Amino acid sequence: MAIKVHGPMMSPAVMRVVATLNEKNLDFELVPVNMQAGDHKKEPFISLNPFGQVPAFEDGDLKLFESRAITQYIAHTYADKGTQLLPNDPKKMAIMSVWMEVEAQKFDPIGSKLGFEIVIKPMLGMVTDDAVVAENEEKLGKLLDVYESRLKESKYLGGESFTLADLHHAPSLHYLMGSKVKSLFDARPHVSAWCADILGRPAWSKTLELSKQ
């Protein structure tokens, strides 16, 4: 049975899963979910994700939700396909896991708030809250100082190879680098080079092409 990803491509969480599938050169079916109509809060979608959030994922009889859990499943299950997204060494795996947690617990909350205020709100005709933007710009700057220090030591967050720790950042980076906060990334040379590397990957370009369809 084919792999299925349920959700709209504009969702960063859906993009995270699709980018992983593209890194692995796996075929999959993208199943649209009309969130404006509330389809993610009712059947049949709610049977796939009881929290009513995208994405939902199917691989044969396996059903998953939570994008970062899905990417880890893909990376482990299809380890022999495409890009190797997980280190083999336990210590390197631990370091990668640390930065996956940093992305989920520290980067994503800030990036999501900024993305909503300066990217999504204008698209929806809503007014941006400048106070929220200023507060989170300051937080992002401090966080990116930590990233700059880390990326002085290695090309990628988990070491010298591209891993899930880097890939998980791609959707938020894509939105933020197209906004005024790009200057915060550009001001830090190692962070800037890392962003260019991640967003320049063929699998990410393929993901963006899907989002335009």
Coordinates of C-alpha atoms in Angstrom, one line a residue, residues 15 18 20 46 82 92 98 101 106 121 124-125 129 159 171-172 182 206:
M15 CA 6.2 20.3 4.7
V18 CA 7.1 15.7 2.8
T20 CA 11.7 13.8 4.7
I46 CA -10.3 12.8 13.2
G82 CA 18.0 8.2 -0.4
K92 CA 26.3 11.4 17.3
V98 CA 19.6 17.2 21.6
E101 CA 14.7 18.9 21.0
K106 CA 13.0 26.5 21.6
K121 CA -1.7 37.4 9.4
L124 CA -5.4 36.7 6.0
G125 CA -5.9 40.4 6.1
D129 CA 0.9 42.6 16.6
G159 CA 27.8 17.1 13.2
P171 CA 9.7 24.9 7.0
S172 CA 10.0 27.7 9.6
K182 CA 16.0 37.4 7.6
K206 CA 10.9 19.5 -4.7

